[in-house]
Tab-separated table of C-alpha atoms (C1' of nucleotides) in Angstrom:
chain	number	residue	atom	x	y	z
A	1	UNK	CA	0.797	-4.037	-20.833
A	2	UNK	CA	2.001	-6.715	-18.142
A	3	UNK	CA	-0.951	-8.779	-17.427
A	4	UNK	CA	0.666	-9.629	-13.545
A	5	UNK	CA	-1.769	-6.970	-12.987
A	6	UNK	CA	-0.598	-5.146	-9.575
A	7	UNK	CA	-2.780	-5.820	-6.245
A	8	UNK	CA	-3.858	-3.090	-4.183
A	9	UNK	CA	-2.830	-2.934	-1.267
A	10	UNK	CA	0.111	-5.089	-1.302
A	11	UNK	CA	2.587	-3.788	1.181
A	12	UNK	CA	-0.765	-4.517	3.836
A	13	UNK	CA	-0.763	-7.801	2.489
A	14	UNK	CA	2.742	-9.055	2.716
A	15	UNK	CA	2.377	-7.492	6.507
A	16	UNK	CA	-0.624	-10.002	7.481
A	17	UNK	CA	1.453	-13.232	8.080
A	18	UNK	CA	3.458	-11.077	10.936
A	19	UNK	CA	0.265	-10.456	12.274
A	20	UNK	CA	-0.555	-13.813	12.298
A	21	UNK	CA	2.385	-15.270	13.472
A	22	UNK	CA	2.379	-12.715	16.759
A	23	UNK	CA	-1.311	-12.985	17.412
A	24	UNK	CA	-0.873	-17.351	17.523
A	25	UNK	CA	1.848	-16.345	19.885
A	26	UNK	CA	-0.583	-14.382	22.208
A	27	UNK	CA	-3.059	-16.741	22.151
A	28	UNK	CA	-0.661	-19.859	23.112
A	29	UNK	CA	-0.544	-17.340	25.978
A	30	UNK	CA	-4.029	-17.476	27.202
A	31	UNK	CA	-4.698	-13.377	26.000
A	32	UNK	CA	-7.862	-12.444	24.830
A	33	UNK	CA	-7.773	-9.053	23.153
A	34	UNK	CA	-4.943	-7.239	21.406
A	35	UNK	CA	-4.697	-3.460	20.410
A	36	UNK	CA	-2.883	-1.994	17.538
A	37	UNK	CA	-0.938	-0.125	19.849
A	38	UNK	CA	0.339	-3.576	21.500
A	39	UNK	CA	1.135	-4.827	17.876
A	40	UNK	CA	2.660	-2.269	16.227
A	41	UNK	CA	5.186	-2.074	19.324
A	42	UNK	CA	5.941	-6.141	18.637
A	43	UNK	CA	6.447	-5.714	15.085
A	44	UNK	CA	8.354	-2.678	14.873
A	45	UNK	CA	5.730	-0.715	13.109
A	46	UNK	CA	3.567	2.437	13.716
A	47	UNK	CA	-0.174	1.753	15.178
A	48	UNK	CA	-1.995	3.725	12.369
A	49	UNK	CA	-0.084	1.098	9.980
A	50	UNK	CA	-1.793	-1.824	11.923
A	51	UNK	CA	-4.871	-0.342	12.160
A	52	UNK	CA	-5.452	0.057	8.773
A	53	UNK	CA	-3.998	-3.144	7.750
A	54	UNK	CA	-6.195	-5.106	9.957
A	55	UNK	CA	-8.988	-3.280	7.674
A	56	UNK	CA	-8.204	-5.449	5.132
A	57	UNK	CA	-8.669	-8.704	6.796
A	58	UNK	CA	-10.865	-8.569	9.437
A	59	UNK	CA	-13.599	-8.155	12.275
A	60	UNK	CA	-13.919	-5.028	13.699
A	61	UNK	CA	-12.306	-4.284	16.913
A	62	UNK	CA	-14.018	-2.201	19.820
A	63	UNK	CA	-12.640	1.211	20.656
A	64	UNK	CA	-11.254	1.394	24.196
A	65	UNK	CA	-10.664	-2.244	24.306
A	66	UNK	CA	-8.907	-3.577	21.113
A	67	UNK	CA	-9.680	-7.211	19.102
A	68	UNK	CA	-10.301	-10.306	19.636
A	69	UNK	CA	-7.295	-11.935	19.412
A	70	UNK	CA	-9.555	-15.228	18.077
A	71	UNK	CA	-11.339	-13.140	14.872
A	72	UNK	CA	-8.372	-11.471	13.799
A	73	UNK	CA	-6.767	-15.198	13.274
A	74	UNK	CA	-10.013	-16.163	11.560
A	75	UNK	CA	-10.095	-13.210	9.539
A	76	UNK	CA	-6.659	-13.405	8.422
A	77	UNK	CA	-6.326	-17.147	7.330
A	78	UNK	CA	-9.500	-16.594	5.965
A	79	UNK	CA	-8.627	-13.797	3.693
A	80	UNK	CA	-5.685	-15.193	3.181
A	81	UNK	CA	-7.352	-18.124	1.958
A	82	UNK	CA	-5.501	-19.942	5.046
A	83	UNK	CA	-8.115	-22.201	6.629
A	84	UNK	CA	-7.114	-25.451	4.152
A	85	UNK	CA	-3.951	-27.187	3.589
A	86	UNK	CA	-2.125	-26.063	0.328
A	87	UNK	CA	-0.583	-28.730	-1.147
A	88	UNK	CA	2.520	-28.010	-2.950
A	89	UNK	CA	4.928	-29.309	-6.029
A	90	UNK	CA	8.744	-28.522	-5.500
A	91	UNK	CA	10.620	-28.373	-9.215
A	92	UNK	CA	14.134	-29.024	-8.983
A	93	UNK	CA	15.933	-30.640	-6.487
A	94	UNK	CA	19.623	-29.008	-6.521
A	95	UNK	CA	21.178	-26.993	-3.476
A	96	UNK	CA	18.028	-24.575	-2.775
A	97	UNK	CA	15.502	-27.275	-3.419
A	98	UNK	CA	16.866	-29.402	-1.007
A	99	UNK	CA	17.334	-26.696	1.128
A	100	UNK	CA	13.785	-25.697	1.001
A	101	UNK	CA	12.233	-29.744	1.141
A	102	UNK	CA	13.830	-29.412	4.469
A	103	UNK	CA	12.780	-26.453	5.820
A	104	UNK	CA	9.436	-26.350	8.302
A	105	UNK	CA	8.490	-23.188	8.012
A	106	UNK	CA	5.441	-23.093	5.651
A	107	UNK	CA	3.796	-25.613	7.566
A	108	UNK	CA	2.983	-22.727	10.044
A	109	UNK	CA	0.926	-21.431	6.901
A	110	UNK	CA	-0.337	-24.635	5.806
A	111	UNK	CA	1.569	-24.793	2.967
A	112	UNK	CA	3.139	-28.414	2.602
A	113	UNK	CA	5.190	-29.851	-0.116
A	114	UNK	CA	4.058	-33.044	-1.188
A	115	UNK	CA	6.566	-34.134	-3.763
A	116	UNK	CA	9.215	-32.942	-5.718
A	117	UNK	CA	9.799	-33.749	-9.514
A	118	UNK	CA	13.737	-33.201	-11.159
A	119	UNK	CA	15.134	-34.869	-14.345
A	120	UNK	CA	18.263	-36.734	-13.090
A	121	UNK	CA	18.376	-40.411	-12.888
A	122	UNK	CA	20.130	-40.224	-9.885
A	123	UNK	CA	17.636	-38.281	-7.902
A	124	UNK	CA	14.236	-39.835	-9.254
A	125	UNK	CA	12.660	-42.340	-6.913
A	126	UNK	CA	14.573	-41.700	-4.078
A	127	UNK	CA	13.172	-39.532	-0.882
A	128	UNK	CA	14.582	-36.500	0.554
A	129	UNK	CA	13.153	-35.257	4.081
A	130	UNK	CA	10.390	-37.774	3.424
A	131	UNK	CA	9.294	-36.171	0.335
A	132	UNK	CA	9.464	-38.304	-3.056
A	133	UNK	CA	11.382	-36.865	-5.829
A	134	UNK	CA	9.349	-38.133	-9.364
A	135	UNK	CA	10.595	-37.622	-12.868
A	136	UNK	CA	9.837	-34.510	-14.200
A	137	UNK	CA	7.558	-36.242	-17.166
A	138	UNK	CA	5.149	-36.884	-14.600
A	139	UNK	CA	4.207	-33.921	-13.152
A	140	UNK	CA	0.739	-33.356	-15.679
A	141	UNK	CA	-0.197	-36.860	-14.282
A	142	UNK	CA	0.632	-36.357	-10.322
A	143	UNK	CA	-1.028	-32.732	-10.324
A	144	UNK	CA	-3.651	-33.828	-11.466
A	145	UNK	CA	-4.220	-36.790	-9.241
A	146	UNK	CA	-2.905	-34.610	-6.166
A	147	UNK	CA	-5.185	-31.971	-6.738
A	148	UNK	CA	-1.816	-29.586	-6.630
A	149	UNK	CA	-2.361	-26.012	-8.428
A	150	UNK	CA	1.176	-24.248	-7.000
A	151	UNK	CA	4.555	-25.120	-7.883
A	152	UNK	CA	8.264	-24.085	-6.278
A	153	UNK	CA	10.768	-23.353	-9.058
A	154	UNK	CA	13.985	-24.044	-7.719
A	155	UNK	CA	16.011	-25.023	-10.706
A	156	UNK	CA	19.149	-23.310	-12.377
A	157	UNK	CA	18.587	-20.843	-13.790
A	158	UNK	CA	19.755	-21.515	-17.240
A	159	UNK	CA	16.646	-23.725	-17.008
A	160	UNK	CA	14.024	-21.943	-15.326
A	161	UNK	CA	11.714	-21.012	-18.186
A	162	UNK	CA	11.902	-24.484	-19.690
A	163	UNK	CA	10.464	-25.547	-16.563
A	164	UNK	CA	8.705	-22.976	-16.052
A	165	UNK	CA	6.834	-23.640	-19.435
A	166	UNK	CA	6.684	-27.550	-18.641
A	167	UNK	CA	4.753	-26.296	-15.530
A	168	UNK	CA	2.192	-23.831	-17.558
A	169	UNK	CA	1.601	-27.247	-20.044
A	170	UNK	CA	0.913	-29.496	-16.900
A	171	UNK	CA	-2.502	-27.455	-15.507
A	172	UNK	CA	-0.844	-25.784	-12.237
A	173	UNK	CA	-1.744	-22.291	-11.554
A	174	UNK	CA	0.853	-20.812	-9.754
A	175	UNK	CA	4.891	-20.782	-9.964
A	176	UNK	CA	6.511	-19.632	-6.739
A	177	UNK	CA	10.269	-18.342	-8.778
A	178	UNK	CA	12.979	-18.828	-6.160
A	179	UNK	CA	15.309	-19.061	-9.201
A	180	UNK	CA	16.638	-14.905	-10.100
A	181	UNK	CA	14.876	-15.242	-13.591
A	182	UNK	CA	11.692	-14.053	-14.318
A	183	UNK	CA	9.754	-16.147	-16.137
A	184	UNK	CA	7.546	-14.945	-19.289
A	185	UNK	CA	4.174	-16.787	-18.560
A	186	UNK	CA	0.297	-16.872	-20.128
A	187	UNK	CA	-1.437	-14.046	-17.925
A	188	UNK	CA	-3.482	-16.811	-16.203
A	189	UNK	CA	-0.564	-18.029	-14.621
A	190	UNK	CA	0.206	-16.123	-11.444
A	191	UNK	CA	3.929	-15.843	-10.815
A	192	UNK	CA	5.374	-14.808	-7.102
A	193	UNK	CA	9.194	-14.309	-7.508
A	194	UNK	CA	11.764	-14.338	-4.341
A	195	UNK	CA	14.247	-11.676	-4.585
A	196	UNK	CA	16.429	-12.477	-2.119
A	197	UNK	CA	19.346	-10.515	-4.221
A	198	UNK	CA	16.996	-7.544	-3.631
A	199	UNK	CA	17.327	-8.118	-0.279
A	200	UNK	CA	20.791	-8.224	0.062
A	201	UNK	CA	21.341	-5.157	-2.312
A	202	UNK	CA	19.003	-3.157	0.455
A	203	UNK	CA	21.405	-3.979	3.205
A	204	UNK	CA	24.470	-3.567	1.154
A	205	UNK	CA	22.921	-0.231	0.414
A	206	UNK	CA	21.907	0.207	4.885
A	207	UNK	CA	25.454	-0.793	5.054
A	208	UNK	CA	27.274	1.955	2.957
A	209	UNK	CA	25.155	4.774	4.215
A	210	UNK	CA	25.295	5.586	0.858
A	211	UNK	CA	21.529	7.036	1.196
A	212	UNK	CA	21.440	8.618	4.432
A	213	UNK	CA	23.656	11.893	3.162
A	214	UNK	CA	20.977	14.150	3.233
A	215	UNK	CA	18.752	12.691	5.495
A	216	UNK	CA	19.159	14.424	9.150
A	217	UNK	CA	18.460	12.240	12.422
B	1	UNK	CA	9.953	6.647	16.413
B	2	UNK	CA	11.388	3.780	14.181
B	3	UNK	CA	14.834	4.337	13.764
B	4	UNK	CA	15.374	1.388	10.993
B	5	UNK	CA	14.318	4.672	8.719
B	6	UNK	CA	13.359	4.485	5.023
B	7	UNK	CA	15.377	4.215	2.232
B	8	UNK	CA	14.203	6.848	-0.046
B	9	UNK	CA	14.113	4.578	-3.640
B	10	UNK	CA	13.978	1.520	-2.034
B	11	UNK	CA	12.002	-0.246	-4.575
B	12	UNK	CA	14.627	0.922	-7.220
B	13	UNK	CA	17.139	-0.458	-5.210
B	14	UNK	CA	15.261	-4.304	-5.020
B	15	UNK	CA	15.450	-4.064	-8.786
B	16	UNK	CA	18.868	-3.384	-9.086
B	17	UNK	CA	20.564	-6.997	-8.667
B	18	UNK	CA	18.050	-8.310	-11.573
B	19	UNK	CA	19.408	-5.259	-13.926
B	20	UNK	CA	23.018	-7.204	-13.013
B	21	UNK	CA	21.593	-10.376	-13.188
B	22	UNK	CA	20.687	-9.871	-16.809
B	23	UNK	CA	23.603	-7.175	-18.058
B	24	UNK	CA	25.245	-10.231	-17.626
B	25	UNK	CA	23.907	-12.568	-19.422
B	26	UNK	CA	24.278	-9.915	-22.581
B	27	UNK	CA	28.001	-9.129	-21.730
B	28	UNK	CA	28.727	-13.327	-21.948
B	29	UNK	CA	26.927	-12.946	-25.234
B	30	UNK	CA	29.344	-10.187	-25.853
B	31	UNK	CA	26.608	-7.614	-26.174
B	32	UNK	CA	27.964	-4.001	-25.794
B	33	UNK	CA	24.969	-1.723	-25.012
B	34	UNK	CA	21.377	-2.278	-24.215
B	35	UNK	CA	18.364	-0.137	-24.494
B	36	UNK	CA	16.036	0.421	-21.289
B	37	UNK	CA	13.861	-1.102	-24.040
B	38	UNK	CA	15.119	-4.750	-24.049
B	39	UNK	CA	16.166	-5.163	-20.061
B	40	UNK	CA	12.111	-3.585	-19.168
B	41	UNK	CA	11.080	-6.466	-21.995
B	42	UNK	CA	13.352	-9.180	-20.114
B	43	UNK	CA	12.677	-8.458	-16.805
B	44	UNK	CA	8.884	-8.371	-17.471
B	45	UNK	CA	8.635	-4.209	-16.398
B	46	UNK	CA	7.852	-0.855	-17.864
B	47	UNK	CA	10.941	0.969	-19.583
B	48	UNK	CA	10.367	4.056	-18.199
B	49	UNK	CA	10.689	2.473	-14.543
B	50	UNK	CA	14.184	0.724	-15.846
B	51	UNK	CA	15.594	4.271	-16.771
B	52	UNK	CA	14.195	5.334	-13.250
B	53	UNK	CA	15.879	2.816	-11.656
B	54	UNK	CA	19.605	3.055	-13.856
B	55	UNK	CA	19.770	6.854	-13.042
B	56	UNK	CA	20.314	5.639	-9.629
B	57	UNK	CA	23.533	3.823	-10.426
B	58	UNK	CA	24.710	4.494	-13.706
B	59	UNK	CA	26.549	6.698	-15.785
B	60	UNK	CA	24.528	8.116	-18.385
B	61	UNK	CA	23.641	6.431	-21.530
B	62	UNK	CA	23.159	7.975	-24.872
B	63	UNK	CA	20.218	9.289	-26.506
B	64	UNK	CA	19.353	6.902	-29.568
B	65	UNK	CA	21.606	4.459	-28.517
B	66	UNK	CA	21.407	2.992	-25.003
B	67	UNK	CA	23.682	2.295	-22.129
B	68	UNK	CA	26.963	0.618	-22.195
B	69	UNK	CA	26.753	-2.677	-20.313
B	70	UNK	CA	30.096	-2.380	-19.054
B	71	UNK	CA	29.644	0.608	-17.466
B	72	UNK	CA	26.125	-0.241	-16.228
B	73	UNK	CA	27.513	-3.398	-14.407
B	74	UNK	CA	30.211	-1.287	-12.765
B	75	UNK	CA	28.097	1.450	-12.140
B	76	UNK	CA	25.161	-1.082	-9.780
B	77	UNK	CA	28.494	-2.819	-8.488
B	78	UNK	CA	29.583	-0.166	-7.101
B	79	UNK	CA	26.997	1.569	-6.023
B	80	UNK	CA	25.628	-1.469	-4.180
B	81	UNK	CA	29.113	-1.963	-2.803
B	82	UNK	CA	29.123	-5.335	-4.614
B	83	UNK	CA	33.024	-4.610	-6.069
B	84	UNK	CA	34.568	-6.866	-2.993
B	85	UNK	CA	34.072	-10.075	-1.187
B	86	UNK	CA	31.572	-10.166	1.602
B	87	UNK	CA	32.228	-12.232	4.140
B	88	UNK	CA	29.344	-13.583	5.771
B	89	UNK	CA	28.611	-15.742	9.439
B	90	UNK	CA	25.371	-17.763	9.874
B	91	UNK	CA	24.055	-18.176	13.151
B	92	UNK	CA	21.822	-21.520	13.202
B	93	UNK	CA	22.684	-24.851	11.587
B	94	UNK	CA	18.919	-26.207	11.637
B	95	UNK	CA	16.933	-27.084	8.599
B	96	UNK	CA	17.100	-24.004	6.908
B	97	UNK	CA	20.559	-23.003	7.725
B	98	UNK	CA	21.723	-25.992	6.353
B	99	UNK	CA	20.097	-24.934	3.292
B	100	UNK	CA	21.474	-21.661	3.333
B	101	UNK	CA	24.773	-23.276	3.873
B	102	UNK	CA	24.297	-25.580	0.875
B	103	UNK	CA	22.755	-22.623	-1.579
B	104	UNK	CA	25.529	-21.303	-3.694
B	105	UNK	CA	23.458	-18.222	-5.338
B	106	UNK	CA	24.313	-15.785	-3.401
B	107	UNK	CA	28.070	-15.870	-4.175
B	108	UNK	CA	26.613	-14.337	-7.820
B	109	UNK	CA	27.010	-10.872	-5.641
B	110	UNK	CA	30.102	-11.939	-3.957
B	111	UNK	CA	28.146	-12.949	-0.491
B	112	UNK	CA	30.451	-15.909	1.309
B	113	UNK	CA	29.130	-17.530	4.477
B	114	UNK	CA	32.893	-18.360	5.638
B	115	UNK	CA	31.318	-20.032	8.669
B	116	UNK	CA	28.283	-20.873	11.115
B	117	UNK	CA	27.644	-20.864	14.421
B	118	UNK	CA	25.330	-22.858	16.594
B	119	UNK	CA	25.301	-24.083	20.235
B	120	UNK	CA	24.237	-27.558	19.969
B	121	UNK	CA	27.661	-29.955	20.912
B	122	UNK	CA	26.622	-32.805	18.010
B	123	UNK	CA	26.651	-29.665	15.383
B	124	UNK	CA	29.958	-27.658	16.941
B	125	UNK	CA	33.072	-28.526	15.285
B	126	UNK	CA	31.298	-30.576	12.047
B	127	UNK	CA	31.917	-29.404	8.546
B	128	UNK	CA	28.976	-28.768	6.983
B	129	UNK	CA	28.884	-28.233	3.261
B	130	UNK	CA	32.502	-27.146	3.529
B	131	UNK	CA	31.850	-24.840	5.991
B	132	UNK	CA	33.305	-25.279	9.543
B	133	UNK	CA	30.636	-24.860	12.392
B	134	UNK	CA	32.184	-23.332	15.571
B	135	UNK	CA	30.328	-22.907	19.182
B	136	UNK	CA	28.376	-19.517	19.204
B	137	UNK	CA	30.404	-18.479	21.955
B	138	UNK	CA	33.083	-18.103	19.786
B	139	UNK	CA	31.835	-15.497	17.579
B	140	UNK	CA	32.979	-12.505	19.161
B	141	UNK	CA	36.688	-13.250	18.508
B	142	UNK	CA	36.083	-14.787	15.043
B	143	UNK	CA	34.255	-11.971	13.685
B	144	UNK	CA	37.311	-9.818	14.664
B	145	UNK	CA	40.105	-12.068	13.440
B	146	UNK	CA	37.934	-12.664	10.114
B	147	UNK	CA	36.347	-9.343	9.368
B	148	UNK	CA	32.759	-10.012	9.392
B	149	UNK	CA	30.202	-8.151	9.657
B	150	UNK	CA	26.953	-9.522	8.609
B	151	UNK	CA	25.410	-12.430	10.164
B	152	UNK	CA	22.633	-14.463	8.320
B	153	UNK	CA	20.301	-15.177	11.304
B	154	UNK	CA	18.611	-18.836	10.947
B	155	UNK	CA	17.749	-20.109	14.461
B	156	UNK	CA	14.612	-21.284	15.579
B	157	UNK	CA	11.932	-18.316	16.345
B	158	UNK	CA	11.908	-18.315	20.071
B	159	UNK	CA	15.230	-18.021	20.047
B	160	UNK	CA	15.841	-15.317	17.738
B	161	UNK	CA	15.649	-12.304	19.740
B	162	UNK	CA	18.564	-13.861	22.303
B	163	UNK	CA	20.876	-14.772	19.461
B	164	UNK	CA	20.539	-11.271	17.942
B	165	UNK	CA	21.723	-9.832	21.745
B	166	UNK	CA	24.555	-11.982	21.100
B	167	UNK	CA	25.015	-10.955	17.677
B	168	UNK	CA	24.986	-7.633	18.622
B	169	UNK	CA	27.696	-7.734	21.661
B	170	UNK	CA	30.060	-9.340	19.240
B	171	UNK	CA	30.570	-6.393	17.496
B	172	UNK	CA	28.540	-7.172	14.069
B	173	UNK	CA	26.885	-4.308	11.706
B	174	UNK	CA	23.682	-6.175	10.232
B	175	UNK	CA	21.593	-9.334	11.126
B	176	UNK	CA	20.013	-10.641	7.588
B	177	UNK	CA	17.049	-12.022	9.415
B	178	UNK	CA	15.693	-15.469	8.187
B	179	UNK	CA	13.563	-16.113	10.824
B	180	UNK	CA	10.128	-14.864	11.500
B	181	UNK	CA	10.703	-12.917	14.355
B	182	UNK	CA	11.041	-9.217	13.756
B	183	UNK	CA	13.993	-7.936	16.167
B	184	UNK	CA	14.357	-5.159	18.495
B	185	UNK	CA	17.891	-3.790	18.203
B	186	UNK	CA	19.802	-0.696	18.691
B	187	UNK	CA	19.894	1.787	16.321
B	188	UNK	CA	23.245	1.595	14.618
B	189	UNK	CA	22.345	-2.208	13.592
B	190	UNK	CA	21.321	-2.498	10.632
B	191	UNK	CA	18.476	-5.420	9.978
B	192	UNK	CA	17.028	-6.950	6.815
B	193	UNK	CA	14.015	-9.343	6.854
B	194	UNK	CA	13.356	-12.269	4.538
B	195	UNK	CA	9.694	-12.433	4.223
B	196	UNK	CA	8.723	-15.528	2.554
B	197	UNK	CA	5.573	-15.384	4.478
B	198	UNK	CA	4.779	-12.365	2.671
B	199	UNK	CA	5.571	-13.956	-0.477
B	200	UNK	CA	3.502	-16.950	0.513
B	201	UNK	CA	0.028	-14.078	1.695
B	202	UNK	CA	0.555	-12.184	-1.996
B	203	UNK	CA	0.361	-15.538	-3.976
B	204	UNK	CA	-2.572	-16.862	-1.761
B	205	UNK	CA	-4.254	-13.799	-2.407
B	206	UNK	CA	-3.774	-13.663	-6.062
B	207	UNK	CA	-4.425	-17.261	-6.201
B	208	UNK	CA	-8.033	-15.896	-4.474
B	209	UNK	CA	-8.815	-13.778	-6.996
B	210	UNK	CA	-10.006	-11.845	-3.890
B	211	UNK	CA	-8.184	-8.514	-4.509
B	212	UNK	CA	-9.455	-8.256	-8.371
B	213	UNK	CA	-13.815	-7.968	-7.460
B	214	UNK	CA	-13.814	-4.213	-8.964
B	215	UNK	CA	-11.087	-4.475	-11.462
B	216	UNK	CA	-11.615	-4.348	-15.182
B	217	UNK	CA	-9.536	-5.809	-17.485
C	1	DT	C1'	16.990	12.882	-42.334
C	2	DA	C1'	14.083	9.472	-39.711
C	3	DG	C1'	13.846	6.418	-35.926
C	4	DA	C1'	15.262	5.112	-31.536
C	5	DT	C1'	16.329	6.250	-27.161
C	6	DT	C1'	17.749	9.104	-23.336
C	7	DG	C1'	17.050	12.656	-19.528
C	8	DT	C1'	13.867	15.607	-17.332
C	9	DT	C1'	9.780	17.775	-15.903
C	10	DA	C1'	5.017	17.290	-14.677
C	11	DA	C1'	0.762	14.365	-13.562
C	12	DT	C1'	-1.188	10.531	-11.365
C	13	DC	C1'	-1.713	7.114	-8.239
C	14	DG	C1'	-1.381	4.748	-3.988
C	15	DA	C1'	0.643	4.144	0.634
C	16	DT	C1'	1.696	6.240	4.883
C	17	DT	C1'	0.821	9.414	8.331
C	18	DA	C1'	-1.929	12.844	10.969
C	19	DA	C1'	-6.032	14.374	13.192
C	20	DC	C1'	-10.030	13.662	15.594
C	21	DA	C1'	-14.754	12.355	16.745
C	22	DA	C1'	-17.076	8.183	18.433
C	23	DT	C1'	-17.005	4.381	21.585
C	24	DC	C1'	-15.945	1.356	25.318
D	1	DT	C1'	-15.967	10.329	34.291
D	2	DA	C1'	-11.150	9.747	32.379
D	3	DG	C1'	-8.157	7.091	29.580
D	4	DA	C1'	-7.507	4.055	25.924
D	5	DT	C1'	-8.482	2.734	21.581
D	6	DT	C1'	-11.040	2.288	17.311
D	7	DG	C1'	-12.840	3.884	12.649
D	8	DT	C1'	-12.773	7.446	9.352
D	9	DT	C1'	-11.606	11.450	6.883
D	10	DA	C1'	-8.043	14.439	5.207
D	11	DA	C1'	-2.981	15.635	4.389
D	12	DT	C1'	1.455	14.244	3.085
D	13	DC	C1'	4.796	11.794	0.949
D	14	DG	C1'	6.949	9.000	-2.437
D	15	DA	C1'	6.716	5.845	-6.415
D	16	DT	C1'	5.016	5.135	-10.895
D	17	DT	C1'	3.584	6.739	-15.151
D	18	DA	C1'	3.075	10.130	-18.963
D	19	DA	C1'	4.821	13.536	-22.016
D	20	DC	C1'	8.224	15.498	-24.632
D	21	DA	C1'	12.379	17.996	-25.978
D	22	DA	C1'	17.274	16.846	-26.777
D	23	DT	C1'	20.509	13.712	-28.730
D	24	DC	C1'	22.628	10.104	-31.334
DNA sequence: TAGATTGTTAATCGATTAACAATC
DNA sequence: TAGATTGTTAATCGATTAACAATC
């Protein structure tokens, strides 16, 4: 009955940019070929797990030699839908989305944010890490003219389906939720949350050794 | 071979701080019980997966009636370990641990960064959103004399691996890993990864339509 | 009592892991 | 040829979903 229908495939998915990240490294190192086995021991996983994630995404490799470190980056980005600069709307300027108009780190992914857009006076019209912050009213007008179809929520959270709602109304296609609320959208919309709670309740949970009572070495 | 086993009901356990999140919101509105039936509604999942999840936590609920709210909050607190202040180091003062420094959300689950670390002289005895930063050769004796055992790690990637060595010989439990860099550490540490890149490859690919080809509605 | 909701058992689905023949 | 590694099929494991009796 909940239209954020769920992928197949997903954990394989949210393993690729690792991939990515560690094969860019190799080639800034002059290397050629990869195999699983070399990848799996980088990235702390099992070789079957590569093997079959680099299904998904790419070129075949040749047995008793590995892949082409080269296709596997092509097929990634391009499954990934990587090869083009994503430009990107951040909503709410506070704390986090300051924090995150700083932070490099999706530029490695080509995902750059453009402007941001909050409702106080204060912050409208001025620039923060080079990026403008715009009133709010305008974001219908600048996504349009920016060609911008993904937005960063990072308001409170008291507001976040207001915005969240203001952001359906304006045309964009995609809400990336770093608030903790999730957001009731039209199905069209497609809605990526952060849980970074979720992550800390996993290594609260490491941390107890609550789970690991029946669970022999 | 991987000794970072799995947590058996590890997806339960990601759910679990948005359960809190939203028991309350209802106990502010001085709601007294709650049926699987509303919290699957607000959180946008199936109620059958909420009762799941509250089974591992809770104290039952009644038939007919639902869950006290009270007892549900107390219940996740407790057994996420969530009942006392966490006191919390982060190693890296660049542009996203200043953000990290500045974002106030996690304290919602009683997480405190109490300090930060970093090696570069301009950065070492600043005040950065109220937080003191001391020389990362320090943190060995002020993890003792302050209690702490979780780092947030936020340095650049090619230097994550040697910070986590250092993390490691100053006696601390768990690196929350912010950085792209998957770690190799011994197997008493305990290591959680933030992967926004993940988050970033599952949005691109929704945003693809790529995964839905052979997928009625 | 009727309706709502829980707790529990069983069925389904999908992800991980194992096994192994085919290939370089 | 021998060793390494892939691609593929089958087995296992665990999470989600369905079904339903028991309870308020």
């Amino acid at each position: 009955m909940n239209d954020n229908r769920k992928l197949p495939k997903l954990p394989s998915i949210k393993r690729l940019p690792s991939y990515l990240h560690e094969l860019k490294i190799l080639r800034d190192n002059d290397q050629q070929v990869v195999s699983t086995t070399h990848l799996a021991q980088k990235l702390g996983l099992e070789p079957i797990i590569v093997r079959k994630d680099l299904e998904l995404a790419s070129s075949p490799g040749s047995p008793g030699v590995g892949y082409s470190i080269q296709k596997l980056i092509e097929g990634i980005e391009n499954f990934l839908g990587w090869n083009d600069e994503n430009p990107v709307f951040l909503i709410g300027v506070g704390n986090l989305g300051t924090a995150l108009l700083g932070y490099k780190g999706f530029s490695e992914y080509r995902f750059n944010i453009v402007a941001a857009f909050d409702n106080s006076p204060d912050k409208i019209g001025t620039t923060i890490h080079d990026k403008p912050v715009y009133d709010i009213e305008r974001l219908a007008e600048l996504a349009e003219a920016m060609q911008v179809k993904i937005a960063i929520l990072s308001v409170p959270c008291e507001f976040a389906q207001k915005a969240a709602d203001h952001i359906v109304k304006s045309g964009l296609r995609a809400i990336w939720n770093f608030t903790n609320t999730p957001l009731a959208l039209p199905p069209e919309m497609i809605q990526q949350r952060v849980n970074m709670a979720g992550d800390l309740a996993e290594l609260s949970v490491k941390l107890s050794g609550k789970m690991w009572d029946n669970v022999d070495i």
